[in-house]
Coordinates of C-alpha atoms in Angstrom, one line a residue:
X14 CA 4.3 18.4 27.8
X15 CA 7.2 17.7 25.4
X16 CA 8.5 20.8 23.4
X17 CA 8.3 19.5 19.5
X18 CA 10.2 22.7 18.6
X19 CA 13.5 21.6 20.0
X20 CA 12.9 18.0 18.3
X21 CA 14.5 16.9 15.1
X22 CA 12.7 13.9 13.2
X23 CA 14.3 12.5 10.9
X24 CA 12.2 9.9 8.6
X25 CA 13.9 7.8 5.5
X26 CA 11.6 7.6 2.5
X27 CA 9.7 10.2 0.9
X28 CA 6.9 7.6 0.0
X29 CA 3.2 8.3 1.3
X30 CA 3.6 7.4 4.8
X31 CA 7.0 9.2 5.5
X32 CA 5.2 12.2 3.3
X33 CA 1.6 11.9 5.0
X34 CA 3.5 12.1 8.5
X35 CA 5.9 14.7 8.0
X36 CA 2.4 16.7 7.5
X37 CA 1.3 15.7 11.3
X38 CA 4.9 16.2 12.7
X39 CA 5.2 19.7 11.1
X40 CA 1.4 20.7 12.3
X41 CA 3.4 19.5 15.7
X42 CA 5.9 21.8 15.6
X43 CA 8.6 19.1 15.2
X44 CA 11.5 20.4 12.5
X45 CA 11.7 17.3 10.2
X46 CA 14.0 16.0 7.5
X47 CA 13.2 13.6 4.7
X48 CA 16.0 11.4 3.1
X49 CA 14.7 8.9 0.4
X50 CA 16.8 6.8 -2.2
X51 CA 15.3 7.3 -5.6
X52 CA 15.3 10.1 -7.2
X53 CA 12.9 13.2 -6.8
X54 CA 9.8 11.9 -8.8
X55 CA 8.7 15.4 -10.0
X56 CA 12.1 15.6 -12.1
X57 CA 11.7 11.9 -13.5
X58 CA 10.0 11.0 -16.1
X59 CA 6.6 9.5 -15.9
X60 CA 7.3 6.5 -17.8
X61 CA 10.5 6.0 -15.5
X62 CA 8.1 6.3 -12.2
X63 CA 6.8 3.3 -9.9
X64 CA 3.3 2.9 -11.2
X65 CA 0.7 1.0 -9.6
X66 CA -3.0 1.8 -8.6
X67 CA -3.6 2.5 -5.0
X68 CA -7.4 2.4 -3.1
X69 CA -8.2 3.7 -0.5
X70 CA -10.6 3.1 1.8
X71 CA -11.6 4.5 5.2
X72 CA -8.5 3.8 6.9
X73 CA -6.3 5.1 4.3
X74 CA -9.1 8.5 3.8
X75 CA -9.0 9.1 7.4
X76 CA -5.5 9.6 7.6
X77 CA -5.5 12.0 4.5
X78 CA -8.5 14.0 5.9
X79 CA -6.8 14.7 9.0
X80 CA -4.8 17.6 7.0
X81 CA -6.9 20.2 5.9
X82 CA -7.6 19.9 2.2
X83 CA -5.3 17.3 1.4
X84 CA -7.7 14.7 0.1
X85 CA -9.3 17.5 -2.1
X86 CA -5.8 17.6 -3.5
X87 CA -5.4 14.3 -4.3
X88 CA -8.8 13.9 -5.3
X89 CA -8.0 15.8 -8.7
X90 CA -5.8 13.0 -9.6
X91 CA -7.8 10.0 -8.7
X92 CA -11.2 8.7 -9.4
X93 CA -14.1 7.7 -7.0
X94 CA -15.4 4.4 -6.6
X95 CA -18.5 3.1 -5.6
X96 CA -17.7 -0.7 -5.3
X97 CA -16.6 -3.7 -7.7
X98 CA -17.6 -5.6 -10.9
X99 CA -16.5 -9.1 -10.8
X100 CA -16.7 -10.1 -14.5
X101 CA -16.7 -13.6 -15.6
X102 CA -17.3 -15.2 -19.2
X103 CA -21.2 -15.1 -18.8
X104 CA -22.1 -12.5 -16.5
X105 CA -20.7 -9.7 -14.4
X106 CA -21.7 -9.4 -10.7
X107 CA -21.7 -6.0 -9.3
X108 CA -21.0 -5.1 -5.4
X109 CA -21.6 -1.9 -4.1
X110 CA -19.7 -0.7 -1.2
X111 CA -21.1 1.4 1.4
X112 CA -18.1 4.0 1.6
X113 CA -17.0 5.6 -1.4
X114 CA -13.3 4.4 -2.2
X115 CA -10.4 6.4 -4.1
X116 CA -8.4 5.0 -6.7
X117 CA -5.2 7.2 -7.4
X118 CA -1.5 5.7 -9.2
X119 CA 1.0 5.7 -6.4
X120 CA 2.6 8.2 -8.4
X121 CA 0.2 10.6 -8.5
X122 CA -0.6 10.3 -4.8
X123 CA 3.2 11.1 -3.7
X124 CA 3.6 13.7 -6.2
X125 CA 0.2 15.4 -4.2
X126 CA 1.5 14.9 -0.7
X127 CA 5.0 16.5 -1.6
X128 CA 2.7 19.9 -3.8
X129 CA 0.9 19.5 -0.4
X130 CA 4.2 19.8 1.7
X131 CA 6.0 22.2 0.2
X132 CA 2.8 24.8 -0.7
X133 CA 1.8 24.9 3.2
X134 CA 5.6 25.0 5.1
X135 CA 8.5 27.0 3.9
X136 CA 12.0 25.2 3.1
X137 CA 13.2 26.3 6.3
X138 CA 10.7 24.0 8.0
X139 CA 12.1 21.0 6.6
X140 CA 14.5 19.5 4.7
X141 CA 13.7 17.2 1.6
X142 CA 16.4 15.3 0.1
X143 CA 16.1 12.5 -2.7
X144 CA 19.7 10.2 -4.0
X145 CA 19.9 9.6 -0.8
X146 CA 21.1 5.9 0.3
X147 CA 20.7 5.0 4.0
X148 CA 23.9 2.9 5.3
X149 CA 24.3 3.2 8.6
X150 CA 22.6 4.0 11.7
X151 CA 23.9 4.8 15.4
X152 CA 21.2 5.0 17.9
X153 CA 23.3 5.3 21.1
X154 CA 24.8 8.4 19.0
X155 CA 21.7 9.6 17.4
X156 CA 23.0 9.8 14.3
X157 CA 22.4 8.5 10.3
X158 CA 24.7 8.1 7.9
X159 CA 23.7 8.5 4.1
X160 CA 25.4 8.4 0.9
X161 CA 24.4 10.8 -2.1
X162 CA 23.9 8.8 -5.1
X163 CA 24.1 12.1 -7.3
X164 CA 27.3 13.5 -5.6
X165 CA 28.2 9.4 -6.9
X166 CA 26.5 9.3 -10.5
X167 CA 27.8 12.8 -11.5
X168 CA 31.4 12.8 -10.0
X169 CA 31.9 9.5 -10.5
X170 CA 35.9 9.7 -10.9
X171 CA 36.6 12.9 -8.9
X172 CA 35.1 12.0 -5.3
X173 CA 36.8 9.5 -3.2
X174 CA 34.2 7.3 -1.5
X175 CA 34.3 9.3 2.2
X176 CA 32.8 12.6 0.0
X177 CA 29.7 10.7 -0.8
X178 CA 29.1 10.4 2.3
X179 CA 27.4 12.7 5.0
X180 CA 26.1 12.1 8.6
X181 CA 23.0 13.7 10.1
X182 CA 21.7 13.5 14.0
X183 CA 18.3 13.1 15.3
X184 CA 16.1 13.9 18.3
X185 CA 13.8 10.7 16.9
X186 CA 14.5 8.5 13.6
X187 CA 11.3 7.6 11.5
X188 CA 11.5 4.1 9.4
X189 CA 8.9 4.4 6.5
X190 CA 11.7 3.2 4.1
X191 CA 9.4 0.2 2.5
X192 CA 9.8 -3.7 3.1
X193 CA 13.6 -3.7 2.6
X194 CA 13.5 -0.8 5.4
X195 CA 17.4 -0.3 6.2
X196 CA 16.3 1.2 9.5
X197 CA 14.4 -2.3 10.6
X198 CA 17.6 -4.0 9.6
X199 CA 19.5 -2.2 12.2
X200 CA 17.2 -3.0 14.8
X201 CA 16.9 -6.5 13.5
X202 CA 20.9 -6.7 13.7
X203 CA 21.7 -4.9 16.9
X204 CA 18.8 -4.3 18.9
X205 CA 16.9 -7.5 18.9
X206 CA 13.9 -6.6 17.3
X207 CA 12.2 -9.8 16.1
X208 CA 11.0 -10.2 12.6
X209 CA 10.6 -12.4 9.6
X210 CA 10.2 -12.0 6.0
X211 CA 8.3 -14.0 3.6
X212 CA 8.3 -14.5 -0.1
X213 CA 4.3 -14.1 -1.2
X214 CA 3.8 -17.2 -3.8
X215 CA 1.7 -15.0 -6.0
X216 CA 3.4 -13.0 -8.4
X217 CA 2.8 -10.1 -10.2
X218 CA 2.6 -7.8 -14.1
X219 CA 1.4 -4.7 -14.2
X220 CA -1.8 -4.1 -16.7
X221 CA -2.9 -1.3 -18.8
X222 CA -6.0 -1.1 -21.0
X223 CA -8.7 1.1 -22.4
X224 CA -11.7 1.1 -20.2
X225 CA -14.0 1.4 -23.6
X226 CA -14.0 0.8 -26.8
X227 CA -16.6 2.7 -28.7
X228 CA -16.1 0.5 -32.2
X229 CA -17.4 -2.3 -30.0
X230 CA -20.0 0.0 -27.8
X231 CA -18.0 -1.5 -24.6
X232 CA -17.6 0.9 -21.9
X233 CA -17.1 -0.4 -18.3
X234 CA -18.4 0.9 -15.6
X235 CA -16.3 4.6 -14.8
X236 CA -17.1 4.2 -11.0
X237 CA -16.0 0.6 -9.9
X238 CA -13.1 -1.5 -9.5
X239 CA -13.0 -4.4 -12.3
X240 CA -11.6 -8.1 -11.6
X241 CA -12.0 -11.1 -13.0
X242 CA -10.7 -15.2 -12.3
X243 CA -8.9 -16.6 -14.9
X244 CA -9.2 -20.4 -12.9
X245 CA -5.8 -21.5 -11.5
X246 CA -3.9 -19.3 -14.0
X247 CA -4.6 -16.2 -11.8
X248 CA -6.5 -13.2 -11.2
X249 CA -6.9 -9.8 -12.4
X250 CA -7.8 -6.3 -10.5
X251 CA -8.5 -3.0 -12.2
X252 CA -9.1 0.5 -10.9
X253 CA -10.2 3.2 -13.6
X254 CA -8.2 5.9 -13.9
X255 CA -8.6 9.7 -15.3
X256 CA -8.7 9.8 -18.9
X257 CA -10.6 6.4 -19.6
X258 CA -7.4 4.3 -18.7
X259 CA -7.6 0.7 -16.4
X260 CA -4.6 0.8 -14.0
X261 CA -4.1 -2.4 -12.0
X262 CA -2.5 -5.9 -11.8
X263 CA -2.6 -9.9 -13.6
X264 CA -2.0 -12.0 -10.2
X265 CA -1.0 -15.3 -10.7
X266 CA 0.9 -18.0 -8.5
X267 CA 4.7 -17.6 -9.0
X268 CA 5.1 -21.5 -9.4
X269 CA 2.3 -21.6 -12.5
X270 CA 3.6 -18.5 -14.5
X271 CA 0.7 -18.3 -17.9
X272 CA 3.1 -16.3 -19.2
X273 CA 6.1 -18.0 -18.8
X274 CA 5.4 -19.7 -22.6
X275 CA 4.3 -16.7 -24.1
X276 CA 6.7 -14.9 -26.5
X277 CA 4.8 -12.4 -28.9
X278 CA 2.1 -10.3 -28.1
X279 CA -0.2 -12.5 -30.4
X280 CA 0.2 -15.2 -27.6
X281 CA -1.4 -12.6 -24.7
X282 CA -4.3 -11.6 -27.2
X283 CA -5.6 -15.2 -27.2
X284 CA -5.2 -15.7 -23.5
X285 CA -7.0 -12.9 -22.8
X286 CA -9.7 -14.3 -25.5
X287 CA -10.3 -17.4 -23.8
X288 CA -9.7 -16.6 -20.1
X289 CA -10.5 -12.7 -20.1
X290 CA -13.1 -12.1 -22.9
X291 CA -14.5 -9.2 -21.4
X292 CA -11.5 -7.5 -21.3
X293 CA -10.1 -8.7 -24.4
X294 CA -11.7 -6.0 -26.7
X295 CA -10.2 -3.4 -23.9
X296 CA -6.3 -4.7 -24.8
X297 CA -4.4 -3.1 -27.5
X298 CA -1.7 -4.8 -29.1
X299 CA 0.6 -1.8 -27.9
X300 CA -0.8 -2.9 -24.3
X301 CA -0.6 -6.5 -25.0
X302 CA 3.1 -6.0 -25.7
X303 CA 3.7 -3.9 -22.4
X304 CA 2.2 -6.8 -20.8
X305 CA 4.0 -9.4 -22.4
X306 CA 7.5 -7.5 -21.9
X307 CA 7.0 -5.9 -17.8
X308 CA 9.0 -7.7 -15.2
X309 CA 7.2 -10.2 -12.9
X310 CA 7.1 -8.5 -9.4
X311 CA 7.4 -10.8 -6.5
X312 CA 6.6 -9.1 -3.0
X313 CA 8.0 -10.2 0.8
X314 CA 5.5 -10.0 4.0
X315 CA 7.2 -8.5 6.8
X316 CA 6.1 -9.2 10.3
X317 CA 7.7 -7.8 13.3
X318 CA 7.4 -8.1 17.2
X319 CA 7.9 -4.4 18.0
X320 CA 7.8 -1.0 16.0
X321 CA 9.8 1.2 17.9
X322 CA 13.2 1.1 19.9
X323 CA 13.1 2.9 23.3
X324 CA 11.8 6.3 22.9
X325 CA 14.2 7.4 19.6
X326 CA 13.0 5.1 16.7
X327 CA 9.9 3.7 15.1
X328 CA 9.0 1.8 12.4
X329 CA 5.7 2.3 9.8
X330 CA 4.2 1.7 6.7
X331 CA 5.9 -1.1 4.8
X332 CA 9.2 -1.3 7.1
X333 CA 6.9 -2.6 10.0
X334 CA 3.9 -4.2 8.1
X335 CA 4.7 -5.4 4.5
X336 CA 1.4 -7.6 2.9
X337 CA 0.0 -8.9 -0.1
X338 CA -1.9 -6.2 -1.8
X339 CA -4.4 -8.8 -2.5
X340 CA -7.4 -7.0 -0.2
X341 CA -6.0 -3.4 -1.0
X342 CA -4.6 -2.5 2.5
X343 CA -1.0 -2.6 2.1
X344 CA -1.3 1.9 2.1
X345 CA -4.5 2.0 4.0
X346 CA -2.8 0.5 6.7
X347 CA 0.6 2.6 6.7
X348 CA -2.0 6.2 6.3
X349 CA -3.6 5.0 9.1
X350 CA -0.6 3.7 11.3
X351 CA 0.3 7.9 11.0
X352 CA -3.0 8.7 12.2
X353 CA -2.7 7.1 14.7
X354 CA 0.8 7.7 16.1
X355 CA -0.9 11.4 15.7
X356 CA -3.7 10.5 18.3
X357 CA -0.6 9.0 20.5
X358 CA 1.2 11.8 20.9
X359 CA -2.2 14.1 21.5
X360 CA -2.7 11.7 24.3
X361 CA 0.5 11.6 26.0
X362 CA 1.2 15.0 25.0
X363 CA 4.1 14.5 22.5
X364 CA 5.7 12.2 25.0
X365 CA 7.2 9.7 22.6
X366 CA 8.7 7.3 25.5
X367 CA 4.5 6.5 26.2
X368 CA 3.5 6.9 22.4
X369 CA 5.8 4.7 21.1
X370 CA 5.0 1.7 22.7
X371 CA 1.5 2.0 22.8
X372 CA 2.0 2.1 19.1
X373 CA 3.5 -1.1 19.4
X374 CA 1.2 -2.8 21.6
X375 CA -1.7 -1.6 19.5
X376 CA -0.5 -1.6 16.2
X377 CA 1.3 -5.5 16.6
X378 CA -1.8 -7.7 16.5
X379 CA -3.2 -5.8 13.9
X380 CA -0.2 -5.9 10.9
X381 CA 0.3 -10.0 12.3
X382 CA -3.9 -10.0 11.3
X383 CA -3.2 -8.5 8.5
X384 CA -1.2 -10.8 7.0
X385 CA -3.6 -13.4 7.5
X386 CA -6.5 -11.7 6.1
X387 CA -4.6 -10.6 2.9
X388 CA -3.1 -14.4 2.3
X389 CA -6.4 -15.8 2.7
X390 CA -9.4 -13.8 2.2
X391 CA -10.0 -14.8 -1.4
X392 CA -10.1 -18.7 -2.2
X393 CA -8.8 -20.0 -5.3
X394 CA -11.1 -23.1 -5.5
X395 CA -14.4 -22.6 -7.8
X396 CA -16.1 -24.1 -5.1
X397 CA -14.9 -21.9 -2.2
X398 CA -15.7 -19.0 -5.0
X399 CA -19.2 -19.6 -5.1
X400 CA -19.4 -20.0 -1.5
X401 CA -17.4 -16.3 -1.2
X402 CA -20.1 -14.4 -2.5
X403 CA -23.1 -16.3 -1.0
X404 CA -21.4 -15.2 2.0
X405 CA -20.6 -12.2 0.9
X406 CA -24.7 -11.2 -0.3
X407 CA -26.4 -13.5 2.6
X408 CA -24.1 -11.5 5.3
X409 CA -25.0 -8.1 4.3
X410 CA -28.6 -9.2 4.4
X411 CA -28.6 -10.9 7.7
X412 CA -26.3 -7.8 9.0
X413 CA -28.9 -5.6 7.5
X414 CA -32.4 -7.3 9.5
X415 CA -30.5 -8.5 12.4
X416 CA -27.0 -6.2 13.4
X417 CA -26.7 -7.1 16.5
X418 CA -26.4 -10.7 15.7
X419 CA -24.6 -10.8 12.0
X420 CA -21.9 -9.0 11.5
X421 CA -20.9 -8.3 7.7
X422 CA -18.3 -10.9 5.4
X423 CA -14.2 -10.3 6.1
X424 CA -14.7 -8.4 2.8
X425 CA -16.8 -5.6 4.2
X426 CA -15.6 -5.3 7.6
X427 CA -11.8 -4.5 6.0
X428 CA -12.9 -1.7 3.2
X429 CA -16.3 -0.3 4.6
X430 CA -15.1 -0.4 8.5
X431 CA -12.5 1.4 10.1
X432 CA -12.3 -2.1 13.0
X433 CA -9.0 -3.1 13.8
X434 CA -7.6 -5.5 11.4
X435 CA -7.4 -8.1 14.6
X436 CA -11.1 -7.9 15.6
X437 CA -11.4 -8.5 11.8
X438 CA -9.6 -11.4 12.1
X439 CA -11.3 -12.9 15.4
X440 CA -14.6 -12.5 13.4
X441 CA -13.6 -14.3 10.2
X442 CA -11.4 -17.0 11.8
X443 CA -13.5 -19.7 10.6
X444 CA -13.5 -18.5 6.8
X445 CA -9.9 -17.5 6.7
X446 CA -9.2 -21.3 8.3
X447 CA -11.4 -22.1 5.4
X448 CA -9.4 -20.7 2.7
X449 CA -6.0 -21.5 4.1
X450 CA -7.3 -25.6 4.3
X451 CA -8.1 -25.3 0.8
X452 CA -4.4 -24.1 -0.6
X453 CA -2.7 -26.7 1.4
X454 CA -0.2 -28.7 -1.0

């Protein structure tokens, strides 16, 4: 058995799969440091933080639950869901899920993994270090090279560039440093590693709005997700948060912008009274004008044909599997790829020359699924819409009377299943094909 007390880990990014592992790693034994580029979120500002609604589903829970009380910590912050209203003009259609899902702001559910961290291991466990730019990597040498972005913002004209810089060696080198993951370019440039990147064509604003209005005796359900088609003009997704708030996204092709005309806030208000009427009474003009001014977001897939490198580096989260957060999976996935390297290196006894390539070989076919089922799992066609949920109700009836011969819609098997996202796949080939013939140009 490997001795994880002589082992150094070092993992860049401080995001919830490079936080949720360092809890394993230190459980381990391992002595781990933590280098991430932006800043340390508790000291920012919260309207200066990333902010987007997370949900997590079994995967993602599973992950979380194997720390004690860790999901009871983040549970404070987030809000429990039961399953999803899709609202259109005349009706809304509700869809219970079997599994209870949590919906928590990306924020908030970093900000609870690092209370987490540092309440349960003293600094002398591990080292934590935000402003911290990765630029260059020696694997041969086992060693990482950083720049400090303070040392750079606040000494701007008395450190020559060499002080910004500072070099740190590792035992093993963790990338969960998102889709732009520096660590994956270095395998990508010198060690082979196969992968490609590709632009998603939908695009993406952040929304805010009231989740009742109590002039208009509107209140929306407090325990389901909320989305709604607007046609070819897009999509949106909502997931209540604390305080009576919807957090989520308006998801539109990047080609066929609806708000690439729009100029005041007056012109987001009448969209969102033809296309969204539901929602309408829910939007503020203050949140009509956040809309109207937030960037558009465009996102990259990443696919890769390995994980790891040797016995010394491996890749998670985002750096080895960026998707479309279309089906929600994007951190279900990357909490459960750290579960799972945890089972790994419980079965070959923190050998990391066996666990990391098992990781690979397991963990592959699943994030190249993925893909697939987050591209085209919902159609876009009113027609292929319909047919969604009639497949979507008739399955859960059929799986229901007859289990051993029906097994539930693609929609099902990702959030109330924990089956691998390939077996997923294999049983929803047909309707995926389906989808995918229907967005051809």
């Amino acid at each position: 058995m490997a001795d994880a007390s002589s082992q150094r880990v070092v993992i860049v990014g401080a995001g919830p799969a490079g936080l949720l592992l360092t809890h394993y790693l230190l459980r381990r034994g391992y002595t781990v440091e933590i280098y991430e580029q932006r800043p340390d979120p508790r000291e920012v500002d919260p309207s200066q933080r990333r902010s987007f609604p997370i949900t997590l589903q079994q995967r993602g829970r599973t992950g979380l639950q194997g720390i004690s009380g860790l999901e009871e910590s983040i549970g404070q912050y987030s809000t429990f869901c039961q399953g999803t209203v899709v609202h259109s003009k005349n009706k809304a259609r509700d869809i219970k899920r079997n599994n209870v899902l949590l919906t928590v702001d990306r924020n908030q559910l970093t900000l609870a993994l690092l209370q987490h961290l540092t309440e349960q291991y003293a600094s002398t466990t591990f080292t934590l270090r935000f402003n911290c730019v990765c630029q260059s990597i020696d694997i041969a040498q086992r060693v990482v090279t950083f720049k400090d972005k303070q040392a750079e913002d606040t000494n701007r004209d008395g450190f020559a560039a060499s002080d910004r810089l500072f070099t740190v060696s590792f035992d093993r080198l963790v990338g969960a440093d998102g889709a732009n993951s520096r660590v994956r370019q270095e395998l990508v440039e010198h060690h082979q590693l196969g992968c490609t990147q590709t632009l998603i064509s939908d695009a993406y604003k952040s929304l805010f709005l009231a989740r009742t209005n109590p002039e208009q005796d509107i209140a929306l359900a407090p325990d389901r997700l909320h989305t709604a088609n607007t046609g070819t003009s897009g999509r949106v997704v909502l997931a209540p948060q604390p305080g009576d708030r919807l957090h989520g996204a308006f998801v539109f092709n990047a080609e066929k912008n609806p708000f690439a005309s729009f100029t005041t806030k007056e012109d987001v208000l009448t969209f969102f009274e033809e296309k969204l009427p539901t929602f309408r009474p829910l939007l503020s003009d203050t949140d009509a004008e956040g809309l109207l001014q937030r960037p558009v977001a465009r996102l990259t897939t990443v696919k890769c044909d390995r994980l790891h490198e040797g016995d010394r580096v491996l890749l998670i989260g985002d750096a080895a599997h960026a998707v479309s957060p279309s089906i929600g999976q994007g951190c279900n996935a990357a909490l459960e790829d750290v579960a799972i390297i945890d089972q790994l290196l419980d079965r070959y006894q923190d050998d990391w020359s066996q666990a990391l390539p098992q990781f690979s070989q397991r963990r592959v076919p699943d994030a190249h699924a993925l893909i697939d089922l987050s591209d085209h799992a919902f159609p876009r066609s009113k027609m292929l819409v319909a047919e969604f949920f009639l497949r979507l109700i008739v399955g859960r009836k059929l799986n229901k009377w007859f289990p051993q011969w029906f097994k539930p819609f693609l929609l099902d098997l990702v959030v109330d299943s924990d089956l691998p996202y390939a077996e997923v796949l294999k049983l929803s080939q047909g309707w995926v094909n389906k989808v995918k013939a229907s967005m051809a140009p």
